[in-house]
Short mmCIF file of C-alpha atoms in Angstrom, two decimals:
data_model
loop_
_atom_site.label_atom_id
_atom_site.label_comp_id
_atom_site.label_asym_id
_atom_site.label_seq_id
_atom_site.Cartn_x
_atom_site.Cartn_y
_atom_site.Cartn_z
CA MET A 1 4.63 16.60 -61.85
CA ASN A 2 2.43 19.54 -62.78
CA THR A 3 4.69 22.30 -64.00
CA SER A 4 2.47 25.04 -62.58
CA PHE A 5 3.59 24.17 -59.04
CA GLU A 6 5.14 27.29 -57.48
CA ILE A 7 7.01 27.78 -54.22
CA GLN A 8 6.98 31.35 -52.88
CA PRO A 9 7.88 33.07 -49.59
CA ALA A 10 4.80 33.50 -47.41
CA THR A 11 3.46 36.95 -46.58
CA GLU A 12 1.54 38.23 -43.57
CA ALA A 13 -1.70 37.59 -45.47
CA ASP A 14 -0.85 33.86 -45.34
CA VAL A 15 -0.94 33.65 -41.52
CA PRO A 16 -4.38 31.95 -41.34
CA THR A 17 -3.20 29.43 -43.97
CA ILE A 18 0.04 28.80 -42.05
CA LEU A 19 -1.82 28.17 -38.78
CA GLU A 20 -4.21 25.79 -40.53
CA LEU A 21 -1.26 23.86 -42.02
CA ILE A 22 0.50 23.75 -38.62
CA ARG A 23 -2.70 22.27 -37.14
CA GLN A 24 -3.00 19.70 -39.93
CA LEU A 25 0.65 18.69 -39.42
CA ALA A 26 0.12 18.38 -35.65
CA GLU A 27 -2.96 16.24 -36.24
CA PHE A 28 -0.96 13.95 -38.55
CA GLU A 29 1.79 13.76 -35.91
CA ARG A 30 -0.84 12.99 -33.20
CA LEU A 31 0.39 16.07 -31.32
CA SER A 32 -2.60 18.42 -31.66
CA HIS A 33 -2.67 18.84 -27.86
CA GLU A 34 0.71 20.64 -28.09
CA VAL A 35 -0.51 23.38 -30.44
CA VAL A 36 -1.06 26.67 -28.63
CA ALA A 37 0.01 28.92 -31.54
CA THR A 38 -2.38 31.71 -32.52
CA GLU A 39 -2.66 33.90 -35.62
CA GLU A 40 -1.64 36.87 -33.50
CA GLY A 41 1.48 35.10 -32.21
CA LEU A 42 2.49 33.88 -35.67
CA ARG A 43 1.99 37.37 -37.10
CA ALA A 44 4.20 38.94 -34.43
CA THR A 45 6.97 36.32 -34.47
CA LEU A 46 7.09 35.54 -38.21
CA PHE A 47 6.25 38.91 -39.79
CA GLY A 48 7.25 41.43 -37.11
CA ALA A 49 10.45 43.44 -36.69
CA ARG A 50 12.58 40.33 -36.03
CA PRO A 51 11.16 37.32 -37.89
CA GLY A 52 11.95 34.10 -35.99
CA ALA A 53 11.64 31.86 -39.03
CA GLU A 54 10.99 31.90 -42.76
CA VAL A 55 8.01 30.29 -44.45
CA VAL A 56 7.53 29.18 -48.03
CA ILE A 57 4.21 27.98 -49.43
CA GLY A 58 3.78 25.68 -52.41
CA ARG A 59 0.74 26.26 -54.61
CA LEU A 60 -0.68 24.47 -57.63
CA ALA A 61 -2.78 26.73 -59.82
CA GLY A 62 -3.36 28.93 -56.77
CA GLU A 63 -4.38 26.11 -54.43
CA VAL A 64 -2.23 25.53 -51.32
CA VAL A 65 -0.34 22.22 -51.60
CA GLY A 66 1.94 22.51 -48.57
CA PHE A 67 4.49 24.57 -46.72
CA ALA A 68 7.91 24.62 -45.12
CA LEU A 69 8.99 26.66 -42.10
CA PHE A 70 12.71 26.97 -41.37
CA PHE A 71 15.40 29.01 -39.64
CA PRO A 72 19.20 29.20 -39.77
CA SER A 73 21.08 26.81 -37.49
CA TYR A 74 24.82 26.83 -36.84
CA SER A 75 27.39 24.03 -36.98
CA THR A 76 30.50 24.59 -34.86
CA PHE A 77 32.19 21.61 -36.52
CA LEU A 78 31.68 23.17 -39.96
CA GLY A 79 32.18 26.69 -38.62
CA ARG A 80 29.24 28.02 -40.59
CA PRO A 81 25.44 28.18 -40.61
CA GLY A 82 23.02 25.51 -41.71
CA LEU A 83 19.29 25.37 -42.28
CA TYR A 84 16.91 23.73 -39.82
CA LEU A 85 13.57 22.71 -41.27
CA GLU A 86 11.08 22.85 -38.40
CA ASP A 87 7.98 21.94 -40.40
CA LEU A 88 7.40 20.36 -43.79
CA PHE A 89 3.84 19.47 -44.70
CA VAL A 90 1.99 18.46 -47.84
CA ARG A 91 -1.81 18.36 -47.68
CA THR A 92 -3.32 14.88 -47.82
CA LYS A 93 -4.82 15.13 -51.31
CA PHE A 94 -1.45 16.16 -52.76
CA ARG A 95 0.65 13.37 -51.21
CA GLY A 96 2.73 10.98 -53.29
CA GLN A 97 3.04 13.34 -56.24
CA GLY A 98 6.55 14.67 -55.63
CA TYR A 99 5.66 17.97 -53.97
CA GLY A 100 7.50 17.13 -50.74
CA ALA A 101 10.66 16.42 -52.73
CA GLN A 102 10.20 19.71 -54.59
CA LEU A 103 9.93 21.60 -51.30
CA LEU A 104 13.08 19.87 -50.00
CA GLY A 105 14.89 20.64 -53.27
CA HIS A 106 13.90 24.29 -52.87
CA LEU A 107 15.37 24.32 -49.34
CA ALA A 108 18.58 22.64 -50.53
CA ARG A 109 18.94 25.39 -53.15
CA ILE A 110 18.53 28.02 -50.42
CA CYS A 111 21.35 26.28 -48.50
CA ILE A 112 23.62 26.37 -51.54
CA GLU A 113 22.80 30.01 -52.36
CA ARG A 114 23.53 31.08 -48.78
CA ASP A 115 26.59 28.84 -48.31
CA TYR A 116 24.88 26.87 -45.53
CA GLY A 117 26.71 23.64 -44.70
CA ARG A 118 23.76 21.36 -43.99
CA LEU A 119 20.02 20.89 -44.04
CA GLU A 120 18.44 19.16 -41.05
CA TRP A 121 14.99 18.26 -39.73
CA SER A 122 13.39 15.85 -37.27
CA VAL A 123 11.21 12.85 -38.02
CA LEU A 124 8.93 10.83 -35.75
CA ASP A 125 10.23 7.28 -35.38
CA TRP A 126 6.90 5.68 -36.39
CA ASN A 127 6.68 7.64 -39.65
CA GLN A 128 8.31 4.93 -41.76
CA ARG A 129 7.00 6.35 -45.03
CA ALA A 130 8.74 9.65 -44.32
CA ILE A 131 11.92 7.90 -43.16
CA ASP A 132 12.13 5.86 -46.38
CA PHE A 133 11.44 8.97 -48.44
CA TYR A 134 14.16 11.02 -46.72
CA LYS A 135 16.74 8.23 -46.95
CA ALA A 136 16.03 7.91 -50.68
CA LEU A 137 16.82 11.63 -51.02
CA GLY A 138 20.26 11.15 -49.43
CA ALA A 139 19.45 12.18 -45.84
CA GLN A 140 21.30 10.45 -43.00
CA PRO A 141 19.51 9.64 -39.71
CA MET A 142 21.54 10.95 -36.76
CA GLU A 143 20.47 7.97 -34.67
CA GLU A 144 23.13 8.33 -31.96
CA TRP A 145 21.76 11.74 -30.88
CA THR A 146 18.71 12.55 -28.73
CA VAL A 147 17.24 16.03 -28.36
CA PHE A 148 16.59 17.17 -24.78
CA ARG A 149 14.03 19.87 -24.08
CA VAL A 150 13.29 22.15 -21.13
CA THR A 151 10.03 24.08 -21.32
CA GLY A 152 7.27 25.56 -19.15
CA GLU A 153 7.76 25.38 -15.38
CA ALA A 154 11.03 23.43 -15.69
CA LEU A 155 12.47 26.29 -17.79
CA VAL A 156 11.47 28.88 -15.19
CA LYS A 157 12.95 26.70 -12.44
CA LEU A 158 16.21 26.22 -14.34
CA GLY A 159 16.39 29.97 -14.94
CA SER A 160 16.05 30.70 -11.21
CA SER A 161 18.97 28.37 -10.36
CA GLY A 162 22.70 28.94 -10.28
CA MET B 1 30.72 26.96 -6.12
CA ASN B 2 33.28 29.73 -6.46
CA THR B 3 31.39 33.02 -6.54
CA SER B 4 33.90 34.64 -8.91
CA PHE B 5 32.59 32.53 -11.81
CA GLU B 6 31.40 34.89 -14.54
CA ILE B 7 29.53 34.23 -17.78
CA GLN B 8 29.94 36.90 -20.46
CA PRO B 9 29.18 37.20 -24.20
CA ALA B 10 32.22 36.30 -26.29
CA THR B 11 33.96 38.92 -28.43
CA GLU B 12 35.95 38.59 -31.65
CA ALA B 13 39.14 38.38 -29.56
CA ASP B 14 37.82 35.06 -28.17
CA VAL B 15 37.79 33.30 -31.56
CA PRO B 16 40.98 31.26 -30.92
CA THR B 17 39.57 30.21 -27.53
CA ILE B 18 36.22 29.25 -29.10
CA LEU B 19 37.91 27.11 -31.76
CA GLU B 20 40.03 25.38 -29.12
CA LEU B 21 36.91 24.62 -27.04
CA ILE B 22 35.06 23.34 -30.14
CA ARG B 23 38.01 20.99 -30.80
CA GLN B 24 38.06 19.80 -27.19
CA LEU B 25 34.32 19.13 -27.33
CA ALA B 26 34.70 17.23 -30.62
CA GLU B 27 37.50 15.15 -29.11
CA PHE B 28 35.29 14.30 -26.13
CA GLU B 29 32.48 13.36 -28.52
CA ARG B 30 34.92 11.22 -30.60
CA LEU B 31 34.01 13.39 -33.61
CA SER B 32 37.28 15.27 -34.21
CA HIS B 33 37.29 14.06 -37.83
CA GLU B 34 34.18 16.20 -38.45
CA VAL B 35 35.78 19.51 -37.40
CA VAL B 36 36.69 21.65 -40.39
CA ALA B 37 35.99 25.01 -38.71
CA THR B 38 38.72 27.65 -38.92
CA GLU B 39 39.37 30.86 -36.98
CA GLU B 40 38.66 32.80 -40.16
CA GLY B 41 35.33 31.04 -40.68
CA LEU B 42 34.25 31.50 -37.06
CA ARG B 43 35.21 35.18 -37.20
CA ALA B 44 33.14 35.75 -40.34
CA THR B 45 30.07 33.76 -39.29
CA LEU B 46 29.96 34.62 -35.56
CA PHE B 47 31.23 38.21 -35.50
CA GLY B 48 30.50 39.51 -39.01
CA ALA B 49 27.57 41.53 -40.31
CA ARG B 50 25.04 38.72 -39.69
CA PRO B 51 26.13 36.59 -36.71
CA GLY B 52 24.90 33.01 -37.13
CA ALA B 53 25.01 32.21 -33.41
CA GLU B 54 25.75 33.70 -30.02
CA VAL B 55 28.56 32.57 -27.74
CA VAL B 56 29.00 32.99 -24.00
CA ILE B 57 32.19 32.08 -22.14
CA GLY B 58 32.40 31.18 -18.45
CA ARG B 59 35.57 32.24 -16.63
CA LEU B 60 36.84 31.68 -13.11
CA ALA B 61 39.27 34.37 -11.98
CA GLY B 62 40.03 35.02 -15.65
CA GLU B 63 40.62 31.37 -16.61
CA VAL B 64 38.33 29.85 -19.24
CA VAL B 65 36.04 27.22 -17.67
CA GLY B 66 33.74 26.50 -20.60
CA PHE B 67 31.43 27.92 -23.22
CA ALA B 68 27.99 27.74 -24.78
CA LEU B 69 27.08 28.46 -28.41
CA PHE B 70 23.41 28.89 -29.29
CA PHE B 71 20.95 30.35 -31.77
CA PRO B 72 17.21 31.05 -31.85
CA SER B 73 14.99 28.18 -32.98
CA TYR B 74 11.25 28.40 -33.68
CA SER B 75 8.36 26.25 -32.48
CA THR B 76 5.30 26.25 -34.71
CA PHE B 77 3.30 24.46 -32.01
CA LEU B 78 4.07 27.23 -29.49
CA GLY B 79 3.98 29.91 -32.20
CA ARG B 80 7.12 31.56 -30.87
CA PRO B 81 10.90 31.25 -30.82
CA GLY B 82 13.01 28.99 -28.64
CA LEU B 83 16.72 28.64 -27.97
CA TYR B 84 18.80 25.86 -29.47
CA LEU B 85 22.03 25.11 -27.65
CA GLU B 86 24.44 23.75 -30.26
CA ASP B 87 27.47 23.36 -27.97
CA LEU B 88 27.93 23.27 -24.22
CA PHE B 89 31.38 22.40 -22.94
CA VAL B 90 33.18 22.56 -19.59
CA ARG B 91 36.93 21.92 -19.62
CA THR B 92 38.00 18.64 -18.00
CA LYS B 93 39.60 20.13 -14.89
CA PHE B 94 36.43 22.09 -14.08
CA ARG B 95 33.96 19.19 -14.39
CA GLY B 96 31.66 18.14 -11.57
CA GLN B 97 31.72 21.53 -9.86
CA GLY B 98 28.40 22.92 -11.06
CA TYR B 99 29.64 25.08 -13.92
CA GLY B 100 27.61 23.24 -16.56
CA ALA B 101 24.46 23.81 -14.53
CA GLN B 102 25.37 27.50 -14.18
CA LEU B 103 25.77 27.81 -17.94
CA LEU B 104 22.40 26.11 -18.50
CA GLY B 105 20.79 28.37 -15.89
CA HIS B 106 22.20 31.37 -17.75
CA LEU B 107 20.66 30.12 -21.01
CA ALA B 108 17.30 29.50 -19.31
CA ARG B 109 17.35 33.11 -18.08
CA ILE B 110 18.01 34.30 -21.64
CA CYS B 111 14.95 32.29 -22.75
CA ILE B 112 12.78 33.91 -20.07
CA GLU B 113 14.06 37.42 -20.81
CA ARG B 114 13.37 37.00 -24.53
CA ASP B 115 10.04 35.17 -24.12
CA TYR B 116 11.44 32.03 -25.79
CA GLY B 117 9.20 29.01 -25.26
CA ARG B 118 11.82 26.29 -24.89
CA LEU B 119 15.49 25.43 -24.54
CA GLU B 120 16.76 22.42 -26.52
CA TRP B 121 20.03 20.64 -27.23
CA SER B 122 21.25 17.25 -28.45
CA VAL B 123 23.07 14.57 -26.47
CA LEU B 124 25.02 11.53 -27.64
CA ASP B 125 23.27 8.34 -26.55
CA TRP B 126 26.40 6.90 -24.88
CA ASN B 127 26.96 9.98 -22.72
CA GLN B 128 25.07 8.62 -19.71
CA ARG B 129 26.63 11.08 -17.28
CA ALA B 130 25.28 13.99 -19.34
CA ILE B 131 21.88 12.32 -19.76
CA ASP B 132 21.51 11.82 -16.00
CA PHE B 133 22.63 15.41 -15.39
CA TYR B 134 20.15 16.88 -17.87
CA LYS B 135 17.24 14.79 -16.58
CA ALA B 136 18.01 15.95 -13.03
CA LEU B 137 17.70 19.54 -14.28
CA GLY B 138 14.19 18.87 -15.61
CA ALA B 139 15.02 18.24 -19.28
CA GLN B 140 12.91 15.73 -21.22
CA PRO B 141 14.48 13.42 -23.83
CA MET B 142 12.54 13.63 -27.12
CA GLU B 143 13.18 9.95 -27.75
CA GLU B 144 10.52 9.48 -30.44
CA TRP B 145 12.26 11.93 -32.80
CA THR B 146 15.34 11.41 -35.01
CA VAL B 147 17.22 14.21 -36.74
CA PHE B 148 17.89 13.69 -40.45
CA ARG B 149 20.75 15.53 -42.14
CA VAL B 150 21.70 16.26 -45.74
CA THR B 151 25.17 17.67 -46.28
CA GLY B 152 28.04 17.76 -48.79
CA GLU B 153 27.42 16.12 -52.16
CA ALA B 154 23.96 14.89 -51.15
CA LEU B 155 22.93 18.51 -50.48
CA VAL B 156 24.17 19.65 -53.88
CA LYS B 157 22.37 16.73 -55.53
CA LEU B 158 19.11 17.49 -53.69
CA GLY B 159 19.44 21.15 -54.70
CA SER B 160 19.74 20.23 -58.36
CA SER B 161 16.56 18.11 -58.27
CA GLY B 162 12.91 19.06 -58.68
#
């Protein structure tokens, strides 16, 4: 592990970098067709009056290694907030060198500092390398749960009901 | 559908009701052993200086029918926030009368008003009645994804690494 690796909160100047990393992650996940985010939208929703998520960027001697984007969740069973990690991505050339674990360690420290009860994220079922990596770090797969989503026209339709 | 059904934001005075509904939901989900929430904790984290989630309560002629607890999520692919529904619960005696759909419709309207891109929640795989209900409302199961969680000692250990 190179000791010059640094994880810092992103600033508005990082928006083009963040969008590029989102696109690289989507390409890896074979979901590029779902990306409609724009620099303008990210700027408004991440660095406007009410930021919708926080972003940290990891750099090695100034070069971007990867990023994490997260927001507070809430556990009713624990009766306190948690942290939901929406995106974690390490650029291809930096894989397998411990940077992903460092980013996760950074997020775990944020949880502890803020008294958050848990750290959660979602993994694609075919990404066995990631699954093995996360299990080795002590993460538990919540296999009995499935996320349901309503979006687009179905969301508008649901909103016009009842 | 009784037209006197009303959905309103919860207030601090509703904390005992919210905790009772959380416990009823946990019992239904066979997860009562996971509930460590207290009235004090809910008061501090839901109605303090920085509320960690929003709660709405549905009442019929003043009687509590059910509740929903939710917080903003964020989609990097959409480049804008969404709504994550952590808990949705309708008391046993009010089931099968359309109140769950009314609560979901209310949440969909919140999404549209706030320009949120999606509404999401998690369902236990054995809860076939809920799964059928949600699919009928236009929700899509994200079956290829699994949520991973780090909590308790594993979270502390992860935070002390890297």
